[in-house]
PDB file of C-alpha atoms in Angstrom:
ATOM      1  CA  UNK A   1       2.868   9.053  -1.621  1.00  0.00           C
ATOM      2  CA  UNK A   2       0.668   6.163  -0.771  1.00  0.00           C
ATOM      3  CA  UNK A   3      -3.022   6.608  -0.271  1.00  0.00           C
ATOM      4  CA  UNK A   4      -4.038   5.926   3.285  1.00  0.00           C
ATOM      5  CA  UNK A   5      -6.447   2.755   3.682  1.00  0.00           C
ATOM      6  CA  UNK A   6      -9.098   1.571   6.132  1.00  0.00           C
ATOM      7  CA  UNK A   7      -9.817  -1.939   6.986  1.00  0.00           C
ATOM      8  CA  UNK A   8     -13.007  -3.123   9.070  1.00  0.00           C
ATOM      9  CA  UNK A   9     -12.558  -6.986  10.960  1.00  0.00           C
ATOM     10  CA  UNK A  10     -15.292  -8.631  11.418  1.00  0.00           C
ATOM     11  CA  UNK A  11     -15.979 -12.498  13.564  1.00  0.00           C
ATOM     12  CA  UNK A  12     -16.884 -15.361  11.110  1.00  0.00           C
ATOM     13  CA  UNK A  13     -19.673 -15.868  13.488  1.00  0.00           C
ATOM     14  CA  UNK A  14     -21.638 -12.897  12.753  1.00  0.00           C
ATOM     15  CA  UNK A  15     -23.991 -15.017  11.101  1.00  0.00           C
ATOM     16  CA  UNK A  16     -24.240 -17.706  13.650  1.00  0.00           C
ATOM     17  CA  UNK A  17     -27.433 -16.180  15.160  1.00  0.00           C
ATOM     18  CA  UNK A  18     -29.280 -15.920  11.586  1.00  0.00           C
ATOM     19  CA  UNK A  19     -30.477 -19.287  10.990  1.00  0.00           C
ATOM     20  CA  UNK A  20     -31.669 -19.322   7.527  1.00  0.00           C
ATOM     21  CA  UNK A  21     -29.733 -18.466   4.342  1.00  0.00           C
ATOM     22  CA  UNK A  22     -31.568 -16.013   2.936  1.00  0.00           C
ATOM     23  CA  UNK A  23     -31.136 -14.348   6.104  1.00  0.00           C
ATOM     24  CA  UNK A  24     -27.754 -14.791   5.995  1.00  0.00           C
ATOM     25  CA  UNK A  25     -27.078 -13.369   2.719  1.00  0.00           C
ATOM     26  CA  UNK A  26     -29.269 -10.161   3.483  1.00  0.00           C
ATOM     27  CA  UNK A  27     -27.136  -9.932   6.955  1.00  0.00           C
ATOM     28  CA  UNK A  28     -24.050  -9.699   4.400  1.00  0.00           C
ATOM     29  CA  UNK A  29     -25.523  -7.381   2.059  1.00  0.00           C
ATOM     30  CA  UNK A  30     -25.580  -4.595   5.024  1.00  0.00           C
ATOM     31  CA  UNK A  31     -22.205  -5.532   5.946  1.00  0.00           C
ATOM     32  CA  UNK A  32     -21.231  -5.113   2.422  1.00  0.00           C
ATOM     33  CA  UNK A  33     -23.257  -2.203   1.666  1.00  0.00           C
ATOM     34  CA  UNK A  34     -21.528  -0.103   4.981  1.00  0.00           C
ATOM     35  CA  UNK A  35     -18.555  -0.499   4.320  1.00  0.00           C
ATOM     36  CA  UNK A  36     -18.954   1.021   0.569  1.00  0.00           C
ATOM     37  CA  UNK A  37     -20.809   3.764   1.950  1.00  0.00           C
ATOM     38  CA  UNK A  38     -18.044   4.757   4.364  1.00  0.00           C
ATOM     39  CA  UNK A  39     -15.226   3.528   1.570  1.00  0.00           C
ATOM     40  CA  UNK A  40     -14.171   0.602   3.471  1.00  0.00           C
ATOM     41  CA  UNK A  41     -10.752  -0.609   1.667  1.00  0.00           C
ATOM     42  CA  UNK A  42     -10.495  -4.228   3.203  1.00  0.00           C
ATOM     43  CA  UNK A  43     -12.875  -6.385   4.689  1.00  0.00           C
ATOM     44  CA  UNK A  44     -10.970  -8.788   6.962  1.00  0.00           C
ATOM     45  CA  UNK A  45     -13.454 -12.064   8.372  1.00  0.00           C
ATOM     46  CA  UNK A  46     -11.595 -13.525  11.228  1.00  0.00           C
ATOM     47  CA  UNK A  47     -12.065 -16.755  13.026  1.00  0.00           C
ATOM     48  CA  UNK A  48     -13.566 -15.804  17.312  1.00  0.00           C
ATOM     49  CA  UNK A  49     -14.122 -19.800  17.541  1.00  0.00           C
ATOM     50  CA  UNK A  50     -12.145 -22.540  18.593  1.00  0.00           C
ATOM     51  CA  UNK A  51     -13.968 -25.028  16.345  1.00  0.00           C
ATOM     52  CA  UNK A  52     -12.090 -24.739  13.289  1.00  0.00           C
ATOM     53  CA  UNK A  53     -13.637 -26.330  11.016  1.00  0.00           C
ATOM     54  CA  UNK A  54     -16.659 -24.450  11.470  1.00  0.00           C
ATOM     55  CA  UNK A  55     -15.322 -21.218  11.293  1.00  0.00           C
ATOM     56  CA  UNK A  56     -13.713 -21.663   7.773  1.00  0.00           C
ATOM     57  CA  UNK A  57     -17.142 -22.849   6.695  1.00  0.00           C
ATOM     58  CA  UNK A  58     -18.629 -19.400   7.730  1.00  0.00           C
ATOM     59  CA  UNK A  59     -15.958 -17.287   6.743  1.00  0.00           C
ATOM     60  CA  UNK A  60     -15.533 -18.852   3.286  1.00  0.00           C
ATOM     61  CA  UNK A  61     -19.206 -18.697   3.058  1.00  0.00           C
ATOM     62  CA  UNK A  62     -18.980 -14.747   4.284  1.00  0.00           C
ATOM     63  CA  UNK A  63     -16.057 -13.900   1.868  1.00  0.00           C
ATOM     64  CA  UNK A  64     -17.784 -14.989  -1.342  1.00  0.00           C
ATOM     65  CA  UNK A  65     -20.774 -13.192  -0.721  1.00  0.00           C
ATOM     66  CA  UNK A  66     -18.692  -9.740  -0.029  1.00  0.00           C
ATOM     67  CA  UNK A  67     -16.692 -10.933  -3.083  1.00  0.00           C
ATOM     68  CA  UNK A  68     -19.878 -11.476  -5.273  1.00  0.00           C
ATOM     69  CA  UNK A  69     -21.295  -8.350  -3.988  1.00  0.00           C
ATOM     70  CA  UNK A  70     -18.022  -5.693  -4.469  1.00  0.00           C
ATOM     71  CA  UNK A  71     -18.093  -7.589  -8.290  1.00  0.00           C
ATOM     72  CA  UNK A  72     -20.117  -5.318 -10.698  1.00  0.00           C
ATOM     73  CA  UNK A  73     -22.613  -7.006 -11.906  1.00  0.00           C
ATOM     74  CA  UNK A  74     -21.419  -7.739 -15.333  1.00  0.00           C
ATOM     75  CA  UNK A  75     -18.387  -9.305 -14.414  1.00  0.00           C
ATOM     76  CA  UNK A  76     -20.468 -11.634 -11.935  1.00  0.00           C
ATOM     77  CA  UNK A  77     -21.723 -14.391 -14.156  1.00  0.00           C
ATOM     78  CA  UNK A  78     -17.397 -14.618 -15.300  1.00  0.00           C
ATOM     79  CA  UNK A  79     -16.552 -15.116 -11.860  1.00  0.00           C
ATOM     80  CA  UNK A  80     -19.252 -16.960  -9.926  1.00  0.00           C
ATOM     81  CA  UNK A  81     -20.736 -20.033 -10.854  1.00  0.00           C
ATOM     82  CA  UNK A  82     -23.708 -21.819 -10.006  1.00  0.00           C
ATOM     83  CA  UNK A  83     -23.284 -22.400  -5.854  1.00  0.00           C
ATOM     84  CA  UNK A  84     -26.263 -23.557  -4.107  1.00  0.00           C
ATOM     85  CA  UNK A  85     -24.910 -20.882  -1.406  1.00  0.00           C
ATOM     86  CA  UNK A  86     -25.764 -17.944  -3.459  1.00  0.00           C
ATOM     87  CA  UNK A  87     -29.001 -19.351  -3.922  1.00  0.00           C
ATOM     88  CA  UNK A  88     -30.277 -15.570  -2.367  1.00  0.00           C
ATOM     89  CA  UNK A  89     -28.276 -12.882  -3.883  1.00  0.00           C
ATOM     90  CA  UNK A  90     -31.363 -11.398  -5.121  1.00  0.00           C
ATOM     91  CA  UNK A  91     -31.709  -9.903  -1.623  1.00  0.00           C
ATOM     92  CA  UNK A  92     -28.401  -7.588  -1.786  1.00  0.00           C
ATOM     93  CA  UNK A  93     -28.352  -4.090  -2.303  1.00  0.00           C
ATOM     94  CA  UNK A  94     -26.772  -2.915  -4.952  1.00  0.00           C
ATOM     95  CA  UNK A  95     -23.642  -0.711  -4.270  1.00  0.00           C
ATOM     96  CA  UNK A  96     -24.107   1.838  -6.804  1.00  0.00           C
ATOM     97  CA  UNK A  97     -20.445   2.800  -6.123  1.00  0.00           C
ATOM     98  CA  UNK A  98     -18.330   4.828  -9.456  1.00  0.00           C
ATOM     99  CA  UNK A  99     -16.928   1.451  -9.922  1.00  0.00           C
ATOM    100  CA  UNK A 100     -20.673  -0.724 -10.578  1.00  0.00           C
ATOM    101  CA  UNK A 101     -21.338   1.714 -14.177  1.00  0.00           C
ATOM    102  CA  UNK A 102     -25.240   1.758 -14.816  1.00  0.00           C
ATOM    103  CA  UNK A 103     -23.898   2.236 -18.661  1.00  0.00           C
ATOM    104  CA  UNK A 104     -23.943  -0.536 -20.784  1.00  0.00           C
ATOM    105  CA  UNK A 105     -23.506   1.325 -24.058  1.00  0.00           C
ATOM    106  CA  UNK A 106     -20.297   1.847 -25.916  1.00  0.00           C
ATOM    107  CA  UNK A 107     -21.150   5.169 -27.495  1.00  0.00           C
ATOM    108  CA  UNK A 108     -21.848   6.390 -24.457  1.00  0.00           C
ATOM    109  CA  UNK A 109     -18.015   5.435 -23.045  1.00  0.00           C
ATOM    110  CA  UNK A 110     -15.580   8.996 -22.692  1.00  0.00           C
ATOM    111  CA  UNK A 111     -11.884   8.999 -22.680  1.00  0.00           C
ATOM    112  CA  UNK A 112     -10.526   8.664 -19.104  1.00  0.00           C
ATOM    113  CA  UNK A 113     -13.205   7.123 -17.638  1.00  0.00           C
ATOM    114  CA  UNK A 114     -12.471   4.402 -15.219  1.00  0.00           C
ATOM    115  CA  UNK A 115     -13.932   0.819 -15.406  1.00  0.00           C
ATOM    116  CA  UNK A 116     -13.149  -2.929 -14.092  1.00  0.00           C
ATOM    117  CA  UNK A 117     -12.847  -4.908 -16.666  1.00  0.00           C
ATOM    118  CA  UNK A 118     -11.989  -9.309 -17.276  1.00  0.00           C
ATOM    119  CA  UNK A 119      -9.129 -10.548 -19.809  1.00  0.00           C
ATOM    120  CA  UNK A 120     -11.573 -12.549 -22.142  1.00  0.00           C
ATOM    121  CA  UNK A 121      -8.861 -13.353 -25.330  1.00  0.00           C
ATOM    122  CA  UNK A 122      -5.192 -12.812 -26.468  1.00  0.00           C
ATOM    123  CA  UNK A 123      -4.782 -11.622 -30.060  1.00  0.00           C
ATOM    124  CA  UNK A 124      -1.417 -10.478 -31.436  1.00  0.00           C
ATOM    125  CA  UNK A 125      -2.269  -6.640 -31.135  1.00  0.00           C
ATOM    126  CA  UNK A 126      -2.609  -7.334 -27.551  1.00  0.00           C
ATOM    127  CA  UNK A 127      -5.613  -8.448 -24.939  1.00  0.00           C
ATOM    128  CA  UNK A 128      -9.626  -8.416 -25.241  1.00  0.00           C
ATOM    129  CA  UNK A 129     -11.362  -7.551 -21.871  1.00  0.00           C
ATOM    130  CA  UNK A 130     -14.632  -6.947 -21.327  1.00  0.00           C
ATOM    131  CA  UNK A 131     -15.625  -4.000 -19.540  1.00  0.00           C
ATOM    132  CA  UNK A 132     -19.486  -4.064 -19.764  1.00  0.00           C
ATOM    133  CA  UNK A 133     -20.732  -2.834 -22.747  1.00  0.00           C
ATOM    134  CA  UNK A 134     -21.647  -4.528 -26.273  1.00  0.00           C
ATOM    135  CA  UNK A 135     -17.928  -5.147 -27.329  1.00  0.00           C
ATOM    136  CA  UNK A 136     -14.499  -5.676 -26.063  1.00  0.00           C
ATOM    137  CA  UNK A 137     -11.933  -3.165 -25.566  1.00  0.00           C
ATOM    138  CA  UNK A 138      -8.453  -3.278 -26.865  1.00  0.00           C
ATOM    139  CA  UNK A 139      -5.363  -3.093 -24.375  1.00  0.00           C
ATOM    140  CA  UNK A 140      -2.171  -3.136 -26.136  1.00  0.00           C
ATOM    141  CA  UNK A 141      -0.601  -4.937 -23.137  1.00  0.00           C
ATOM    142  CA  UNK A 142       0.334  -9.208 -23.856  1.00  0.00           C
ATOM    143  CA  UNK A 143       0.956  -9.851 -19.837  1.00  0.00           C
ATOM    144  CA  UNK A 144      -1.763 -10.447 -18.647  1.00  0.00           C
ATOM    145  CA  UNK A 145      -3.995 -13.918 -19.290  1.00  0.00           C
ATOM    146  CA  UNK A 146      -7.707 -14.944 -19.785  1.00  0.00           C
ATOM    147  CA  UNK A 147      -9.581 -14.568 -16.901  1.00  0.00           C
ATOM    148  CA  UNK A 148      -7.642 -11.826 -14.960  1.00  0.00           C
ATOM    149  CA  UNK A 149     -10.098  -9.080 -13.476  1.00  0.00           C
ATOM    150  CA  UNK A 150      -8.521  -5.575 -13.882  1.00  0.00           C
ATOM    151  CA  UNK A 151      -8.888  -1.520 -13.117  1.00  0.00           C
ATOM    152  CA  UNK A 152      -8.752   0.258 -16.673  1.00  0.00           C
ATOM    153  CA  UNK A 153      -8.952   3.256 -18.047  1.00  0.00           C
ATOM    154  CA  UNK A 154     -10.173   4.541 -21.523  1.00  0.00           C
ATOM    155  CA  UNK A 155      -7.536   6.051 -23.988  1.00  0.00           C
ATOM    156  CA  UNK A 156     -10.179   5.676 -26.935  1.00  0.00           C
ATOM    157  CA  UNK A 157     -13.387   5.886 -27.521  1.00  0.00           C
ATOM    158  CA  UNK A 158     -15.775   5.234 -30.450  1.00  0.00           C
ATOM    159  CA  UNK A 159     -15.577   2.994 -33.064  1.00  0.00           C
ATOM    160  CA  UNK A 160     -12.787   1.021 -31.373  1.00  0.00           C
ATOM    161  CA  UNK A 161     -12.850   1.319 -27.936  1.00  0.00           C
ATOM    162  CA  UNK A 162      -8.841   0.984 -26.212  1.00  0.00           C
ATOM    163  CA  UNK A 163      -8.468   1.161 -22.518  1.00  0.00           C
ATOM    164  CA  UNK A 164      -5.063   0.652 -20.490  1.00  0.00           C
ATOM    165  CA  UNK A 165      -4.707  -1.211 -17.498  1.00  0.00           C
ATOM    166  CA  UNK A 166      -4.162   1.491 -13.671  1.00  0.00           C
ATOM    167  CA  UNK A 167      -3.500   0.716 -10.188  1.00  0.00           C
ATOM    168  CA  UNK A 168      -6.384   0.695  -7.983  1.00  0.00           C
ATOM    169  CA  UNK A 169      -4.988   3.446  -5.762  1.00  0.00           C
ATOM    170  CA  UNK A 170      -4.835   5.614  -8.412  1.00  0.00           C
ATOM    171  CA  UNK A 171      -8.323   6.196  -9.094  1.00  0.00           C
ATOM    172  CA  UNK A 172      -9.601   9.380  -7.859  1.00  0.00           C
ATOM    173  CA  UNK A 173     -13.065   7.603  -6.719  1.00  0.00           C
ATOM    174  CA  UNK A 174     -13.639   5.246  -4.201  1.00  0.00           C
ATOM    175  CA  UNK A 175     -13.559   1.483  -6.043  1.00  0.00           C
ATOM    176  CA  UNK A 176     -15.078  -0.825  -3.811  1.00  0.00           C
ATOM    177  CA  UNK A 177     -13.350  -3.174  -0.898  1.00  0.00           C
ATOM    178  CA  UNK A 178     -11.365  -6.526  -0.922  1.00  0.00           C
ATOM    179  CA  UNK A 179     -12.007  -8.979   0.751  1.00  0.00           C
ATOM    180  CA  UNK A 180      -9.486 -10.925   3.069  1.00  0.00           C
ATOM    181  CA  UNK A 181     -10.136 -14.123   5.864  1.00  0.00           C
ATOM    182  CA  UNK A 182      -7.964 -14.162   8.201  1.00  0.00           C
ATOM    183  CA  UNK A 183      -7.066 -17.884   9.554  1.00  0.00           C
ATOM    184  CA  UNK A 184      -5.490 -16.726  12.556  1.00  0.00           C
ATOM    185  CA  UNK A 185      -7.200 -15.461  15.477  1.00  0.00           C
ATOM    186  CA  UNK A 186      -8.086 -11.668  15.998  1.00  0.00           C
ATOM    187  CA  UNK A 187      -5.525 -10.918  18.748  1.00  0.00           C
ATOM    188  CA  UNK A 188      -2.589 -12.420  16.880  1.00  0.00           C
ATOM    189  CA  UNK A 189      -3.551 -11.336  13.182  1.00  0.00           C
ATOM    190  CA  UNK A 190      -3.503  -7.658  14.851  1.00  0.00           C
ATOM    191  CA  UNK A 191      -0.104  -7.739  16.714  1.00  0.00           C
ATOM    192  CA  UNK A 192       1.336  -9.002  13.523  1.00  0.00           C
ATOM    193  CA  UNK A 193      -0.510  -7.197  11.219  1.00  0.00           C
ATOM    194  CA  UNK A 194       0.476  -3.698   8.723  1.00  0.00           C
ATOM    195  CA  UNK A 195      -1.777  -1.669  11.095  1.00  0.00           C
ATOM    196  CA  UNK A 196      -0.257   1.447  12.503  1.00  0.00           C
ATOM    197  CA  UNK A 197      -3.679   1.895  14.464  1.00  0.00           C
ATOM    198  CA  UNK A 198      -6.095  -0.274  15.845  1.00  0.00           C
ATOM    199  CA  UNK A 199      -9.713   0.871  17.301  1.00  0.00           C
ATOM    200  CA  UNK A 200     -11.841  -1.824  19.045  1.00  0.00           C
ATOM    201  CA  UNK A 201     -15.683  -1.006  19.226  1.00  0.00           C
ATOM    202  CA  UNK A 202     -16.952  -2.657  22.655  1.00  0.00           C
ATOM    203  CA  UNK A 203     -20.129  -1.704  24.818  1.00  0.00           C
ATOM    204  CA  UNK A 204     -17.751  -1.610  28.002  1.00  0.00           C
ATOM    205  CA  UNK A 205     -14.769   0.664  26.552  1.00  0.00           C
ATOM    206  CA  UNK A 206     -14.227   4.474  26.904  1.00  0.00           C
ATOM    207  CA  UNK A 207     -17.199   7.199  25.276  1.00  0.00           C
ATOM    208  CA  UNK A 208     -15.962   7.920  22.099  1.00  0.00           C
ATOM    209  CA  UNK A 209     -16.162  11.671  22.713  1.00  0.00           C
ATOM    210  CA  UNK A 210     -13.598  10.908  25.696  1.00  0.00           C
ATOM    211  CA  UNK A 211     -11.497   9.387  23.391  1.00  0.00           C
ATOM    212  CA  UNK A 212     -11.654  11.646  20.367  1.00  0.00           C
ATOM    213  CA  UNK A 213      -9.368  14.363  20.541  1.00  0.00           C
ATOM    214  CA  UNK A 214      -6.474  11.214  21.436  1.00  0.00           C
ATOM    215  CA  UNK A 215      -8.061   9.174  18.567  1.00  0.00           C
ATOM    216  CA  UNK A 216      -7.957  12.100  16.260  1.00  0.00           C
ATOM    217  CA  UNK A 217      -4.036  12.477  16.258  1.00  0.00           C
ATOM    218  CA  UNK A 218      -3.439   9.574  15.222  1.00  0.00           C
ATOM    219  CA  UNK A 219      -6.028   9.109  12.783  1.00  0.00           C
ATOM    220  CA  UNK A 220      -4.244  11.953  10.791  1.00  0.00           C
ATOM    221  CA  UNK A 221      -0.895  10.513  11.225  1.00  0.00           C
ATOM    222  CA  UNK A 222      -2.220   6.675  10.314  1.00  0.00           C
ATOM    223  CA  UNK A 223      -1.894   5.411   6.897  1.00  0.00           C
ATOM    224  CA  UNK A 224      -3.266   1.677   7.577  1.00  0.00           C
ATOM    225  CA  UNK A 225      -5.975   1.927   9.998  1.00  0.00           C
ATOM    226  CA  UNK A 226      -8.169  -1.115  11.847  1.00  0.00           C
ATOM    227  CA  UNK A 227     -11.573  -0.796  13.248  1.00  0.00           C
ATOM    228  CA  UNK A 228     -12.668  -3.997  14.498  1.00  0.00           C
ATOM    229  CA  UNK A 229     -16.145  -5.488  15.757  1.00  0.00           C
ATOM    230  CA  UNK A 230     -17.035  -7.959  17.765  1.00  0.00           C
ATOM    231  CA  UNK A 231     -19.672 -11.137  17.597  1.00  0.00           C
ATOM    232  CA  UNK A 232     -22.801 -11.374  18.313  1.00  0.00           C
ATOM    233  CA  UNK A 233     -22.628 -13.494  21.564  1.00  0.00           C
ATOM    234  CA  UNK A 234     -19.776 -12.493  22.506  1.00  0.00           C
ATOM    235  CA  UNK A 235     -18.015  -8.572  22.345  1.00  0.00           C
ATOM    236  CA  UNK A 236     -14.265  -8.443  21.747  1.00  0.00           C
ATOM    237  CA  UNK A 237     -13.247  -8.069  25.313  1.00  0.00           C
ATOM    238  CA  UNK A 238     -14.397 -12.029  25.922  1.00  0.00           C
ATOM    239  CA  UNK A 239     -12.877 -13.215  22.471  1.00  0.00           C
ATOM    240  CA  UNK A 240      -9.582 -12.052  23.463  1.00  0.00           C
ATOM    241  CA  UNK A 241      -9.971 -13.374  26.665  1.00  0.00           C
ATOM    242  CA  UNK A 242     -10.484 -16.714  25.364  1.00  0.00           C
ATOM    243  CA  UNK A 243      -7.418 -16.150  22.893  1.00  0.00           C
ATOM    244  CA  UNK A 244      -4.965 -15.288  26.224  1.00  0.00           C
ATOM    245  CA  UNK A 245      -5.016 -12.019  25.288  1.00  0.00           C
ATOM    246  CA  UNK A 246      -6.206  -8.217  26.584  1.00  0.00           C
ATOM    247  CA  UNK A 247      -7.742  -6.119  24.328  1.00  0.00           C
ATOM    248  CA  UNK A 248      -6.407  -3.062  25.975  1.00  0.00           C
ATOM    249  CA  UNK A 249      -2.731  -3.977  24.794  1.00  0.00           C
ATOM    250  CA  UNK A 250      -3.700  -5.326  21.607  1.00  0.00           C
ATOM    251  CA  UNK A 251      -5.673  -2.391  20.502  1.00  0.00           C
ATOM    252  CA  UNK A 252      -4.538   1.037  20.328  1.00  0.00           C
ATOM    253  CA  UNK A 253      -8.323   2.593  21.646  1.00  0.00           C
ATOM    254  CA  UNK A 254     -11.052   0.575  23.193  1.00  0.00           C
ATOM    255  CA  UNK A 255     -14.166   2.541  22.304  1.00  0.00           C
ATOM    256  CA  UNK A 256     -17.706   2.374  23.251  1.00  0.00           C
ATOM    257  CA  UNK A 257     -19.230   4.161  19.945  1.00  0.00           C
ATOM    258  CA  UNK A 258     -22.919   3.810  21.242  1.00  0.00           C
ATOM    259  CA  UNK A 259     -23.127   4.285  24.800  1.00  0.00           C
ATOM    260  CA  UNK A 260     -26.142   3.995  26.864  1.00  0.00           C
ATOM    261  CA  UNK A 261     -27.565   1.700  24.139  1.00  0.00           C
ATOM    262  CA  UNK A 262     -31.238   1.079  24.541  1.00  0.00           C
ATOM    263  CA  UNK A 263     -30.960  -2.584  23.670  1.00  0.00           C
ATOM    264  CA  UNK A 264     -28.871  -5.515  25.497  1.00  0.00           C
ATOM    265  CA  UNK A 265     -27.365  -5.969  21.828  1.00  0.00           C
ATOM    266  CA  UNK A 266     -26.115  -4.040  19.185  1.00  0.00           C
ATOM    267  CA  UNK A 267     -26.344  -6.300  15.559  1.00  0.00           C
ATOM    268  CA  UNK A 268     -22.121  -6.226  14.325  1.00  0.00           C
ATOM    269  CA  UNK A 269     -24.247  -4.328  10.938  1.00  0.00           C
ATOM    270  CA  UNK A 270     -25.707  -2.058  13.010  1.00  0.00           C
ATOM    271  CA  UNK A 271     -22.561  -1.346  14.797  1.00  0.00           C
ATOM    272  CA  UNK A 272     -20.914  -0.585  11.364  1.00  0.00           C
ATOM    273  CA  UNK A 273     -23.069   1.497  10.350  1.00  0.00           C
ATOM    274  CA  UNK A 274     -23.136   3.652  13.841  1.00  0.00           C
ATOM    275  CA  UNK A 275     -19.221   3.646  14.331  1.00  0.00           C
ATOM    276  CA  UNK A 276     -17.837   3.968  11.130  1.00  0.00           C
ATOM    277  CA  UNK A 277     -20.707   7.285  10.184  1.00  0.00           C
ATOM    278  CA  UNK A 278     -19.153   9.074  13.504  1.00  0.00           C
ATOM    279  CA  UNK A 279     -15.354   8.228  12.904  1.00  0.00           C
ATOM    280  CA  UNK A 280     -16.744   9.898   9.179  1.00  0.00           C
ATOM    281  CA  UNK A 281     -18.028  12.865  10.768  1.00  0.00           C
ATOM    282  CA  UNK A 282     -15.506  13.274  13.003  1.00  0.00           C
ATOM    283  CA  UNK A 283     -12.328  12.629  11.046  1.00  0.00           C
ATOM    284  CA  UNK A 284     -13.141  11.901   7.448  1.00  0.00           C
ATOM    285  CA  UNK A 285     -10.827   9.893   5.345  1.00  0.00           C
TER     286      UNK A 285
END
């Protein structure tokens, strides 16, 4: 039986109101940082702007950051290198999610335990990777090359340490988000999408608590589900305007998750963290 996912969308021009990097990258670290604490599976940045060029600029720019941020931290310095754009990562929370180990010991390592881990050499018993402590595992596995970021497991402990490469889904703990950009727009990246439910958060759609007993049904019956967000100028009901389409046909529930707000705007991070901690309460997933 497949596990059930949730996804999250977010504009590429959440950012366009924060002027300076630094900024920026702290902007991202909430983003990042919500959707681990509500087990986010996918973070999808698409484009809400006809100019193009600018839009891959900010989701590209959007997309690392979530990318270098979901990495545990010793795989980072294997996968990132110097880029004047992470000039700030300092600023990001940490995750502290099962799969960013505070353990850096070997001893310390117990059979079963679950850990990412990096191809780093190809010997004849099998494959190196390094999964964070002082020295390389063992997988008996040759398919795999240098460089390739996996999900392991430990078979053996000790002296030599041995680990075997698992699905993702297959973990019993949450393990962190991917990352996609979408390069189509949000209305048609939706109809043609794997979701099987689609929520759109908007200021001007239905209470949530008039929605929730429909929403609830098919939350249990959904195995892919969408919650999307709209930008900071503009909410979703005027991007999909602007796209030719209506949000009320695209989406599957138009919800208002803070209403009578006490501000003219609600941040798209603070909006994350409001909507997705009440579809939590509510529904769990």
């Amino acid at each position: 039986m497949s596990r059930k996912k949730l996804a999250i969308a977010i504009p590429a021009s959440v950012i366009s109101d924060t002027p300076h990097l630094r900024e920026k990258t702290s902007k991202i670290g909430l983003i990042g940082r919500a959707a681990a604490v509500f087990r986010v599976d996918e973070i999808i940045v698409y484009h809400d702007d006809a100019e193009k060029d600018k839009q891959e600029t900010e989701s590209d720019f959007i997309a690392l950051l979530l990318s270098y941020l979901e990495t545990p931290q010793y795989l980072r310095k294997r996968f990132f290198k110097l880029d004047p754009r992470l000039q700030y990562v300092g600023v990001l929370p940490p995750l502290r999610t099962p799969h960013h180990p505070l353990n850096r010991k070997a001893k310390n390592l117990t059979v079963g335990e679950y850990r990412e881990g990096v191809v780093t050499e190809c010997t004849r018993e099998g494959v190196l990777v390094d999964i964070g402590v002082e020295c390389p595992a063992l997988m008996r596995e040759s398919q795999w090359t240098v460089g390739k970021r996996l999900t392991l497991q430990i078979v053996t402990s000790g002296k030599r340490i041995e680990v075997q490469s698992v699905s993702k889904d297959s973990v019993p703990n949450y393990w962190g988000y991917k990352v996609k950009v979408e390069k189509h727009h949000f209305g048609k990246f939706v109809k043609n999408g794997e979701f099987d439910l689609t929520i759109a958060t908007s200021k001007i759609g239905v209470k949530f608590v008039d929605f929730a007993k429909e929403i609830s049904k098919k939350w249990r019956d959904s195995t892919c589900k969408l919650v999307a967000f709209g930008a900071p100028a503009r909410g979703l009901h005027e991007i999909m305007e602007d796209e030719g389409y209506d949000l009320n046909v695209v989406a599957d529930f138009v919800v208002n998750m803070i209403p009578e707000q006490g501000t003219e705007t609600v941040r798209t991070e603070e909006a994350l963290f409001a909507s997705l901690a009440i579809l939590n309460a509510a529904f769990g997933w």
